[in-house]
Coordinates of C-alpha atoms and ligand atoms in Angstrom, one line a residue:
X1 CA 35.2 241.5 93.2
X2 CA 37.7 244.4 93.7
X3 CA 39.1 246.0 90.6
X4 CA 42.6 245.0 91.6
X5 CA 41.6 241.4 91.9
X6 CA 40.3 241.2 88.3
X7 CA 42.7 239.1 86.4
X8 CA 43.8 240.1 83.0
X9 CA 45.0 238.0 80.1
X10 CA 45.2 238.9 76.4
X11 CA 42.4 237.0 74.5
X12 CA 43.5 234.5 72.0
X13 CA 41.9 236.0 68.9
X14 CA 42.1 232.8 66.8
X15 CA 40.3 230.9 69.6
X16 CA 37.7 233.7 70.0
X17 CA 37.0 233.6 66.2
X18 CA 36.8 229.8 66.1
X19 CA 34.5 229.6 69.1
X20 CA 32.4 232.4 67.8
X21 CA 32.0 230.9 64.4
X22 CA 31.2 227.4 65.9
X23 CA 28.4 229.0 67.9
X24 CA 27.1 230.8 64.9
X25 CA 26.9 227.5 63.0
X26 CA 25.0 225.9 65.9
X27 CA 22.8 229.0 66.0
X28 CA 21.9 228.6 62.3
X29 CA 21.3 224.8 62.7
X30 CA 19.2 225.0 65.9
X31 CA 15.9 223.2 65.8
X32 CA 13.9 225.6 67.9
X33 CA 13.8 229.0 69.6
X34 CA 14.8 227.6 73.0
X35 CA 18.0 226.1 71.5
X36 CA 18.8 229.4 69.8
X37 CA 18.2 231.3 73.1
X38 CA 20.7 229.0 74.8
X39 CA 23.3 229.6 72.1
X40 CA 22.6 233.3 72.2
X41 CA 23.5 233.1 75.9
X42 CA 26.8 231.5 75.1
X43 CA 27.6 234.1 72.4
X44 CA 26.8 236.7 74.9
X45 CA 29.2 235.1 77.5
X46 CA 31.9 235.0 74.8
X47 CA 31.4 238.7 74.0
X48 CA 31.3 239.6 77.7
X49 CA 34.6 237.8 78.3
X50 CA 36.3 239.7 75.5
X51 CA 34.8 243.1 76.4
X52 CA 35.8 242.6 80.0
X53 CA 39.5 242.1 79.1
X54 CA 39.4 245.0 76.7
X55 CA 37.9 247.2 79.4
X56 CA 40.4 246.1 82.0
X57 CA 43.3 246.9 79.6
X58 CA 41.9 250.2 78.7
X59 CA 41.2 251.3 82.3
X60 CA 44.6 250.2 83.5
X61 CA 46.2 251.9 80.6
X62 CA 44.4 255.2 81.4
X63 CA 45.2 255.0 85.1
X64 CA 48.9 254.7 84.3
X65 CA 49.8 255.7 80.7
X66 CA 53.5 255.0 81.5
X67 CA 52.8 251.3 82.1
X68 CA 54.2 249.7 78.9
X69 CA 52.4 246.4 79.4
X70 CA 48.9 247.9 79.3
X71 CA 49.9 250.3 76.6
X72 CA 50.7 247.3 74.4
X73 CA 47.5 245.6 75.4
X74 CA 45.5 248.7 74.5
X75 CA 47.1 248.8 71.1
X76 CA 46.3 245.1 70.6
X77 CA 42.6 245.9 71.1
X78 CA 42.7 249.0 68.9
X79 CA 44.3 247.2 66.0
X80 CA 41.9 244.3 66.2
X81 CA 38.7 246.3 66.6
X82 CA 37.6 245.9 63.0
X83 CA 38.0 242.1 63.3
X84 CA 35.7 242.0 66.4
X85 CA 33.3 244.3 64.6
X86 CA 33.2 241.8 61.8
X87 CA 32.3 239.0 64.2
X88 CA 29.5 241.1 65.7
X89 CA 28.2 241.7 62.2
X90 CA 28.2 238.0 61.5
X91 CA 26.1 237.5 64.6
X92 CA 23.7 240.2 63.7
X93 CA 23.3 238.7 60.2
X94 CA 22.5 235.3 61.8
X95 CA 20.1 236.9 64.2
X96 CA 18.3 238.8 61.4
X97 CA 17.8 235.6 59.4
X98 CA 16.8 233.4 62.3
X99 CA 14.0 230.9 61.5
X100 CA 12.6 231.7 65.0
X101 CA 12.9 235.4 64.8
X102 CA 9.3 236.0 66.0
X103 CA 9.8 233.9 69.1
X104 CA 13.1 235.5 69.8
X105 CA 11.6 238.9 69.4
X106 CA 9.0 238.1 72.0
X107 CA 11.7 237.0 74.4
X108 CA 14.3 239.7 73.9
X109 CA 12.2 242.6 72.6
X110 CA 12.4 244.4 69.2
X111 CA 15.3 246.6 70.1
X112 CA 17.9 243.9 69.7
X113 CA 16.7 243.3 66.2
X114 CA 16.6 247.0 65.4
X115 CA 20.2 247.4 66.6
X116 CA 21.2 244.4 64.5
X117 CA 19.6 245.9 61.4
X118 CA 21.1 249.3 61.9
X119 CA 24.5 247.8 62.6
X120 CA 24.4 246.0 59.3
X121 CA 23.7 249.3 57.5
X122 CA 27.1 250.6 58.7
X123 CA 29.5 248.0 57.7
X124 CA 30.9 246.0 54.8
X125 CA 34.3 244.3 54.6
X126 CA 35.1 246.7 51.7
X127 CA 35.4 249.6 54.1
X128 CA 37.8 248.0 56.6
X129 CA 40.8 249.9 55.3
X130 CA 38.9 253.2 55.3
X131 CA 37.8 252.6 58.9
X132 CA 41.4 252.0 59.9
X133 CA 42.3 255.3 58.1
X134 CA 39.5 257.1 60.0
X135 CA 40.7 255.7 63.3
X136 CA 44.3 256.8 62.5
X137 CA 43.2 260.3 61.8
X138 CA 41.2 260.5 65.0
X139 CA 44.2 259.4 67.0
X140 CA 46.3 262.0 65.1
X141 CA 44.0 264.7 66.3
X142 CA 44.1 263.4 69.9
X143 CA 47.9 263.3 69.9
X144 CA 48.2 266.7 68.5
X145 CA 46.0 268.2 71.2
X146 CA 47.6 266.2 73.9
X147 CA 51.1 267.3 72.8
X148 CA 50.2 271.0 73.4
X149 CA 52.5 273.0 75.5
X150 CA 52.1 276.7 75.7
X151 CA 54.2 279.4 77.2
X152 CA 52.4 281.2 80.0
X153 CA 54.0 283.5 82.5
X154 CA 57.4 282.1 81.7
X155 CA 56.3 278.5 82.2
X156 CA 55.5 275.7 79.8
X157 CA 52.0 274.5 80.5
X158 CA 49.7 271.8 79.1
X159 CA 46.2 272.8 78.0
X160 CA 44.5 271.3 81.1
X161 CA 46.9 273.2 83.4
X162 CA 46.3 276.4 81.5
X163 CA 42.5 276.1 81.8
X164 CA 42.8 277.0 85.6
X165 CA 44.1 280.4 84.5
X166 CA 41.4 280.8 81.9
X167 CA 38.9 280.8 84.7
X168 CA 40.8 283.4 86.8
X169 CA 38.8 286.1 88.5
X170 CA 41.5 288.5 87.2
X171 CA 40.4 289.5 83.7
X172 CA 43.9 290.2 82.4
X173 CA 45.0 286.8 83.5
X174 CA 42.1 284.9 81.9
X175 CA 42.5 287.0 78.8
X176 CA 46.2 286.2 78.5
X177 CA 45.6 282.5 79.3
X178 CA 42.8 282.4 76.7
X179 CA 45.0 283.9 74.0
X180 CA 47.7 281.5 74.9
X181 CA 45.3 278.6 74.5
X182 CA 44.0 279.8 71.2
X183 CA 47.6 280.5 70.1
X184 CA 48.3 276.8 70.2
X185 CA 45.3 276.0 67.9
X186 CA 46.2 278.9 65.6
X187 CA 49.8 277.8 65.3
X188 CA 48.7 274.3 64.3
X189 CA 45.7 275.5 62.2
X190 CA 47.0 273.9 59.0
X191 CA 47.4 270.5 60.7
X192 CA 43.9 270.8 62.2
X193 CA 42.5 271.7 58.8
X194 CA 44.2 268.8 57.1
X195 CA 43.2 266.2 59.6
X196 CA 39.6 267.3 59.4
X197 CA 39.6 267.5 55.6
X198 CA 40.9 264.0 55.4
X199 CA 38.3 262.8 57.9
X200 CA 35.4 264.4 55.9
X201 CA 36.7 262.8 52.8
X202 CA 37.3 259.3 54.1
X203 CA 33.9 259.3 55.8
X204 CA 32.3 260.4 52.6
X205 CA 34.1 257.6 50.8
X206 CA 32.8 255.1 53.3
X207 CA 29.3 256.4 52.9
X208 CA 29.5 256.2 49.1
X209 CA 30.8 252.6 49.3
X210 CA 27.9 251.7 51.4
X211 CA 25.5 253.3 49.0
X212 CA 24.6 256.5 50.8
X213 CA 24.4 259.9 49.1
X214 CA 26.6 261.4 51.8
X215 CA 27.9 260.7 55.3
X216 CA 24.9 262.2 57.2
X217 CA 22.5 259.3 57.0
X218 CA 25.2 256.8 57.7
X219 CA 26.3 258.8 60.7
X220 CA 22.8 258.5 62.2
X221 CA 22.9 254.8 61.7
X222 CA 26.3 254.6 63.3
X223 CA 24.8 256.2 66.4
X224 CA 22.1 253.5 66.2
X225 CA 19.4 256.1 65.8
X226 CA 16.4 254.1 64.9
X227 CA 13.5 256.4 65.6
X228 CA 14.5 259.9 64.5
X229 CA 16.2 261.5 61.5
X230 CA 18.0 264.6 60.3
X231 CA 14.7 266.5 59.6
X232 CA 13.5 265.9 63.1
X233 CA 16.8 267.1 64.5
X234 CA 16.6 270.2 62.3
X235 CA 13.2 270.9 63.9
X236 CA 14.8 270.5 67.3
X237 CA 17.4 273.1 66.5
X238 CA 14.7 275.5 65.4
X239 CA 13.1 275.1 68.8
X240 CA 16.4 275.9 70.5
X241 CA 16.7 279.0 68.3
X242 CA 13.2 280.1 69.1
X243 CA 12.9 279.3 72.8
X244 CA 16.4 278.9 74.2
X245 CA 18.6 281.5 72.5
X246 CA 16.6 284.5 73.8
X247 CA 16.8 283.1 77.4
X248 CA 20.5 282.4 76.9
X249 CA 21.0 285.9 75.6
X250 CA 19.3 287.2 78.8
X251 CA 21.6 285.1 81.0
X252 CA 24.6 286.5 79.2
X253 CA 23.3 290.0 79.9
X254 CA 22.9 289.2 83.6
X255 CA 26.4 287.7 83.6
X256 CA 27.7 290.9 81.9
X257 CA 26.2 293.0 84.6
X258 CA 27.2 290.7 87.4
X259 CA 30.9 290.6 86.6
X260 CA 30.9 294.3 85.6
X261 CA 33.0 294.3 82.4
X262 CA 32.6 296.9 79.6
X263 CA 31.7 294.2 77.2
X264 CA 31.4 290.4 77.6
X265 CA 34.2 288.8 75.6
X266 CA 35.0 285.2 74.6
X267 CA 37.4 284.9 77.6
X268 CA 34.8 286.1 80.0
X269 CA 32.2 283.5 79.3
X270 CA 33.2 280.9 81.9
X271 CA 33.7 283.6 84.5
X272 CA 30.5 283.7 86.4
X273 CA 31.1 285.6 89.6
X274 CA 33.8 288.0 90.8
X275 CA 33.7 286.2 94.1
X276 CA 34.7 283.0 92.2
X277 CA 33.0 279.9 91.1
X278 CA 31.4 277.7 93.8
X279 CA 33.9 275.2 95.1
X280 CA 33.2 271.9 96.9
X281 CA 34.5 271.7 100.4
X282 CA 36.8 269.1 101.8
X283 CA 39.5 266.6 100.5
X284 CA 38.7 264.1 97.8
X285 CA 38.1 261.3 100.3
X286 CA 35.7 263.6 102.2
X287 CA 33.9 264.4 98.9
X288 CA 33.5 260.7 98.2
X289 CA 32.2 260.1 101.7
X290 CA 29.6 262.9 101.1
X291 CA 28.6 261.2 97.9
X292 CA 28.1 257.9 99.8
X293 CA 25.9 259.7 102.3
X294 CA 23.9 261.4 99.5
X295 CA 23.3 258.1 97.6
X296 CA 22.4 256.3 100.8
X297 CA 19.7 258.9 101.5
X298 CA 18.4 259.2 97.9
X299 CA 17.1 255.6 97.6
X300 CA 17.8 252.0 98.6
X301 CA 18.9 251.3 95.0
X302 CA 21.4 254.1 94.9
X303 CA 22.7 253.1 98.3
X304 CA 23.3 249.5 97.2
X305 CA 25.0 250.8 94.0
X306 CA 27.3 253.3 95.6
X307 CA 28.3 250.9 98.5
X308 CA 29.1 248.4 95.8
X309 CA 31.3 250.9 93.9
X310 CA 33.2 251.9 97.1
X311 CA 33.7 248.4 98.6
X312 CA 35.0 247.0 95.3
X313 CA 37.3 250.0 94.5
X314 CA 35.4 250.7 91.3
X315 CA 36.3 254.3 91.2
X316 CA 39.7 255.8 90.4
X317 CA 39.3 259.5 91.1
X318 CA 42.6 261.0 92.3
X319 CA 44.7 263.0 89.9
X320 CA 48.0 261.1 89.7
X321 CA 51.2 261.5 87.6
X322 CA 50.9 259.5 84.4
X323 CA 47.2 259.3 84.5
X324 CA 45.2 260.1 81.4
X325 CA 43.1 263.2 81.5
X326 CA 39.4 263.5 81.6
X327 CA 36.7 261.3 83.1
X328 CA 34.5 258.4 82.0
X329 CA 32.3 255.5 83.0
X330 CA 32.8 252.0 81.7
X331 CA 31.8 248.4 82.6
X332 CA 33.3 245.0 83.2
X333 CA 30.4 242.9 82.0
X334 CA 31.8 239.6 83.3
X335 CA 31.7 241.0 86.8
X336 CA 28.6 243.0 86.3
X337 CA 30.6 246.0 87.6
X338 CA 30.6 249.6 86.4
X339 CA 33.7 251.6 86.8
X340 CA 34.3 255.4 87.1
X341 CA 37.5 257.1 86.1
X342 CA 38.2 260.8 86.9
X343 CA 40.8 263.4 87.8
X344 CA 39.7 265.2 90.9
X345 CA 41.1 268.8 91.0
X346 CA 39.2 270.5 93.8
X347 CA 36.7 272.2 91.4
X348 CA 33.0 271.8 90.9
X349 CA 34.0 269.1 88.3
X350 CA 34.6 266.7 91.2
X351 CA 31.0 266.8 92.2
X352 CA 29.9 266.5 88.6
X353 CA 31.8 263.2 88.5
X354 CA 29.8 262.0 91.5
X355 CA 26.5 262.9 89.9
X356 CA 27.1 262.7 86.1
X357 CA 29.4 259.7 85.8
X358 CA 27.7 258.1 88.8
X359 CA 24.4 258.5 86.9
X360 CA 25.9 256.5 84.0
X361 CA 27.2 253.9 86.4
X362 CA 24.0 253.6 88.3
X363 CA 22.0 252.9 85.1
X364 CA 24.6 250.3 84.1
X365 CA 24.3 248.7 87.6
X366 CA 20.5 248.6 87.3
X367 CA 20.8 247.0 83.9
X368 CA 23.5 244.5 84.7
X369 CA 21.3 241.4 84.6
X370 CA 20.0 241.7 81.1
X371 CA 20.6 238.5 79.0
X372 CA 22.2 240.4 76.1
X373 CA 25.1 242.9 76.3
X374 CA 23.3 245.1 73.8
X375 CA 21.0 246.1 76.7
X376 CA 23.6 247.0 79.3
X377 CA 23.6 250.5 78.0
X378 CA 21.2 252.3 75.6
X379 CA 22.2 254.5 72.7
X380 CA 24.2 257.6 73.6
X381 CA 21.5 260.2 73.8
X382 CA 19.6 258.0 76.2
X383 CA 22.7 257.3 78.3
X384 CA 23.1 261.1 78.8
X385 CA 19.6 261.3 80.2
X386 CA 20.7 259.1 83.1
X387 CA 23.8 261.2 83.8
X388 CA 22.4 264.7 83.2
X389 CA 19.2 264.0 85.1
X390 CA 21.2 262.6 88.1
X391 CA 22.9 266.0 88.2
X392 CA 19.4 267.6 88.7
X393 CA 17.9 264.9 91.0
X394 CA 20.8 265.3 93.5
X395 CA 20.2 269.0 94.0
X396 CA 18.7 268.4 97.5
X397 CA 22.1 267.1 98.6
X398 CA 24.3 269.7 97.1
X399 CA 24.5 271.6 100.4
X400 CA 26.7 268.7 101.6
X401 CA 29.3 269.7 99.1
X402 CA 28.8 273.4 98.7
X403 CA 27.4 274.7 102.0
X404 CA 26.6 278.4 101.8
X405 CA 27.5 278.3 98.1
X406 CA 24.7 275.9 97.3
X407 CA 22.4 278.4 95.6
X408 CA 25.3 279.7 93.6
X409 CA 26.0 276.2 92.5
X410 CA 22.4 275.6 91.4
X411 CA 22.3 278.9 89.6
X412 CA 25.5 278.3 87.7
X413 CA 24.5 274.7 86.9
X414 CA 21.1 275.5 85.5
X415 CA 22.4 278.5 83.6
X416 CA 25.3 276.7 82.1
X417 CA 23.1 273.8 81.0
X418 CA 20.8 276.3 79.2
X419 CA 23.8 278.1 77.7
X420 CA 25.2 274.9 76.4
X421 CA 22.2 274.2 74.2
X422 CA 22.8 276.9 71.6
X423 CA 26.5 275.8 71.3
X424 CA 25.4 272.2 71.1
X425 CA 23.1 272.7 68.2
X426 CA 25.6 275.0 66.4
X427 CA 28.1 272.2 66.5
X428 CA 25.4 269.9 65.1
X429 CA 24.3 272.2 62.3
X430 CA 27.9 272.9 61.3
X431 CA 28.5 269.1 60.9
X432 CA 25.4 268.7 58.8
X433 CA 26.5 271.4 56.4
X434 CA 30.0 270.1 56.3
X435 CA 29.1 266.5 55.4
X436 CA 26.4 267.6 53.0
X437 CA 29.1 269.6 51.1
X438 CA 32.2 267.4 51.5
X439 CA 34.2 269.4 48.9
X440 CA 34.2 272.6 50.8
X441 CA 37.7 274.1 51.5
X442 CA 38.9 274.5 55.1
X443 CA 38.4 278.3 54.7
X444 CA 34.8 277.7 53.5
X445 CA 34.1 275.5 56.5
X446 CA 35.3 278.2 58.9
X447 CA 32.9 280.7 57.2
X448 CA 30.1 278.2 57.8
X449 CA 31.1 278.0 61.5
X450 CA 30.9 281.8 61.7
X451 CA 27.4 281.9 60.2
X452 CA 26.0 279.1 62.4
X453 CA 27.7 280.5 65.5
X454 CA 26.3 284.0 64.9
X455 CA 22.8 282.5 64.5
X456 CA 22.8 280.6 67.8
X457 CA 25.3 282.6 69.9
X458 CA 24.7 286.3 68.9
X459 CA 26.6 287.4 72.0
X460 CA 29.8 285.9 70.9
X461 CA 32.7 288.4 70.8
X462 CA 36.0 287.0 69.7
X463 CA 37.7 290.3 70.6
X464 CA 39.7 290.5 67.4
X465 CA 41.6 287.2 68.0
X466 CA 42.5 286.6 64.4
X467 CA 42.1 282.8 64.3
X468 CA 38.7 282.9 66.0
X469 CA 37.5 285.8 63.9
X470 CA 38.2 283.7 60.9
X471 CA 36.1 280.8 62.3
X472 CA 38.5 278.5 64.0
X473 CA 36.7 278.1 67.3
X474 CA 35.3 274.6 66.6
X475 CA 38.7 273.0 66.1
X476 CA 39.2 272.5 69.9
X477 CA 36.0 270.4 70.0
X478 CA 37.2 266.9 69.8
X479 CA 33.8 265.4 69.1
X480 CA 33.8 267.1 65.7
X481 CA 36.8 265.2 64.8
X482 CA 36.4 261.9 66.6
X483 CA 32.7 261.3 67.1
X484 CA 30.8 263.0 64.3
X485 CA 27.2 263.9 65.0
X486 CA 27.5 262.9 68.6
X487 CA 27.1 266.4 70.0
X488 CA 23.3 266.7 69.6
X489 CA 22.9 263.7 72.0
X490 CA 23.8 266.0 74.9
X491 CA 21.2 268.5 73.8
X492 CA 18.4 265.9 73.4
X493 CA 19.3 264.4 76.8
X494 CA 19.3 267.9 78.4
X495 CA 15.7 268.4 77.3
X496 CA 14.9 265.2 79.1
X497 CA 17.0 266.1 82.1
X498 CA 15.2 269.5 82.4
X499 CA 11.9 267.7 82.4
X500 CA 13.2 265.6 85.4
X501 CA 14.3 268.8 87.1
X502 CA 10.8 270.3 86.6
X503 CA 9.0 267.2 87.8
X504 CA 11.3 266.9 90.8
X505 CA 10.3 270.4 91.9
X506 CA 6.7 269.4 92.1
X507 CA 6.8 265.7 93.1
X508 CA 10.3 264.4 93.9
X509 CA 9.3 260.8 94.5
X510 CA 7.3 260.6 91.2
X511 CA 10.3 262.0 89.4
X512 CA 12.6 259.5 91.1
X513 CA 10.4 256.5 90.2
X514 CA 10.3 257.6 86.6
X515 CA 14.0 257.9 86.6
X516 CA 14.6 254.5 88.3
X517 CA 12.2 252.8 85.7
X518 CA 14.3 254.4 83.0
X519 CA 17.6 253.1 84.4
X520 CA 16.3 249.6 84.9
X521 CA 15.2 249.5 81.2
X522 CA 18.8 250.0 80.2
X523 CA 19.2 249.7 76.4
X524 CA 16.1 247.5 75.9
X525 CA 14.3 250.2 73.9
X526 CA 15.1 253.0 71.5
X527 CA 15.5 256.6 72.5
X528 CA 11.9 257.7 72.0
X529 CA 10.7 254.4 73.5
X530 CA 12.7 255.1 76.7
X531 CA 11.5 258.7 76.8
X532 CA 7.9 257.5 76.8
X533 CA 8.7 254.8 79.4
X534 CA 10.1 257.5 81.7
X535 CA 6.9 259.6 81.3
X536 CA 8.8 262.3 79.5
X537 CA 7.8 264.2 76.4
X538 CA 9.7 263.7 73.2
X539 CA 12.2 266.6 72.7
X540 CA 11.0 266.5 69.0
X541 CA 7.3 267.1 70.1
X542 CA 5.5 270.3 69.7
X543 CA 4.9 272.3 72.9
X544 CA 7.8 270.9 74.9
X545 CA 10.2 273.8 74.9
X546 CA 8.0 276.7 75.6
X547 CA 6.6 275.8 79.1
X548 CA 9.8 274.2 80.2
X549 CA 12.0 277.2 79.4
X550 CA 9.4 279.5 80.9
X551 CA 9.6 277.6 84.1
X552 CA 13.4 277.7 84.1
X553 CA 13.4 281.4 83.4
X554 CA 10.9 282.0 86.2
X555 CA 13.2 280.1 88.6
X556 CA 16.4 281.9 87.4
X557 CA 14.6 285.3 87.6
X558 CA 13.7 284.5 91.2
X559 CA 17.4 284.3 92.1
X560 CA 19.2 287.5 93.0
X561 CA 22.5 286.6 91.3
X562 CA 24.0 290.0 92.3
X563 CA 24.0 288.7 95.9
X564 CA 25.3 285.2 95.3
Ligands
ZN1 ZN1 28.0 261.5 80.1

């Protein structure tokens, strides 16, 4: 079904609740596993129906934020989220205490039960008001950033509009744009401090109410991490420090030499070549057509997937007035349809949408027939394996988009993924320290940022910009405010994606088969279970980093970047 034909109506919450509770009563009273399985199917249908309406409202709201109807619908879902959460919790409780748990586990696998358990660890009706407060503060942050208008060259610009100038090949322009951008954050520093302070406090309160020492352990459960903990993540960060930071430092030195500046400053970091960044060729419809060709050649499964997306209008890619910024992938479970949202702007980001977001959507498409919605997607770090690995597995088709700039594209892509890791773990370490010491003052938190940043990004030169020199850099990172502890997921997934890159260099079809198996498994296993299933090594294991980053270094060394 085409997206435009998907009907929307606001769910009748009272009816949803009554139906849900009636099914739960039947579930408890069922006489055998078969009966419970059937009721479970009905519960799943009910959840799918609700989620589908919520997704339709959210997508239509983001496509046209000026549409008052869908804005009100979006608000309806936001306000009622805790209530739905409560229904899910009731279901998970019933599932956990099922008389036929063993048989159900055989049928659905352990992961559903692990997810149910972990979900119960994150919720109690006593925290509903605190959760609302947390959501409100998150929205406050989003609104504050979205409201930004900065003076630049006599014009008032939004932050996304300014970012084009921040990547200018003219150093004076990008420096000025960068200072204007940071100027906004510096001007609102007190508000950013206050929002974050309140977030740290309310999350700590929630953790205490649920019986945790601090927010850290709860945060891991919220991310449904069932097979790794903070100590293992600390070990991962150590590996990044040991094996990635020196390579990243070397890449920064090459960049320094390549762009020929006296010293690499903070505003030079996204400037890779004086000849400009690689740009995809053609209009947005031509880029989509190239994407269709790429996926039709990659495999029969990707062909079926991408044709489905195109023929059902399941991608909204053009940048339009009133459209929300950014890009994402979501799903309408009732129609077994993924959906991709983006804002094409003629940069390399457009191709990233067709690889990264399409990687998410492809996995969802391959997992669409699972009997329970919990398995349509895995946990976040696993989701990012699909998307980030697709970016690497589509390298052989990048010439369609970049022509003679293809080597340049690959060089920038690989280097920037390596350079991301030190930043990613710095954000993670920062959050661990902050939530382990919730009473720190905003100034103390900024000091912590400076320490962590210096450790993982020794090349960082804030060029005397006061706000940054005092440790304000992290305040532009929305995840730190809205999705605590999420950032490490990208790093863990990148370690898996690099393994796919390495494997695809040696045996492409073996790499592809592993990838496909992973996508088909959806969320039916935990992170480390999926990693194993995909024939990957655990990012927490010993001996994973060293050979992988040696191989990446050898490849990057073989590229003469001065000639790109
Ligand atoms: Zn992603």
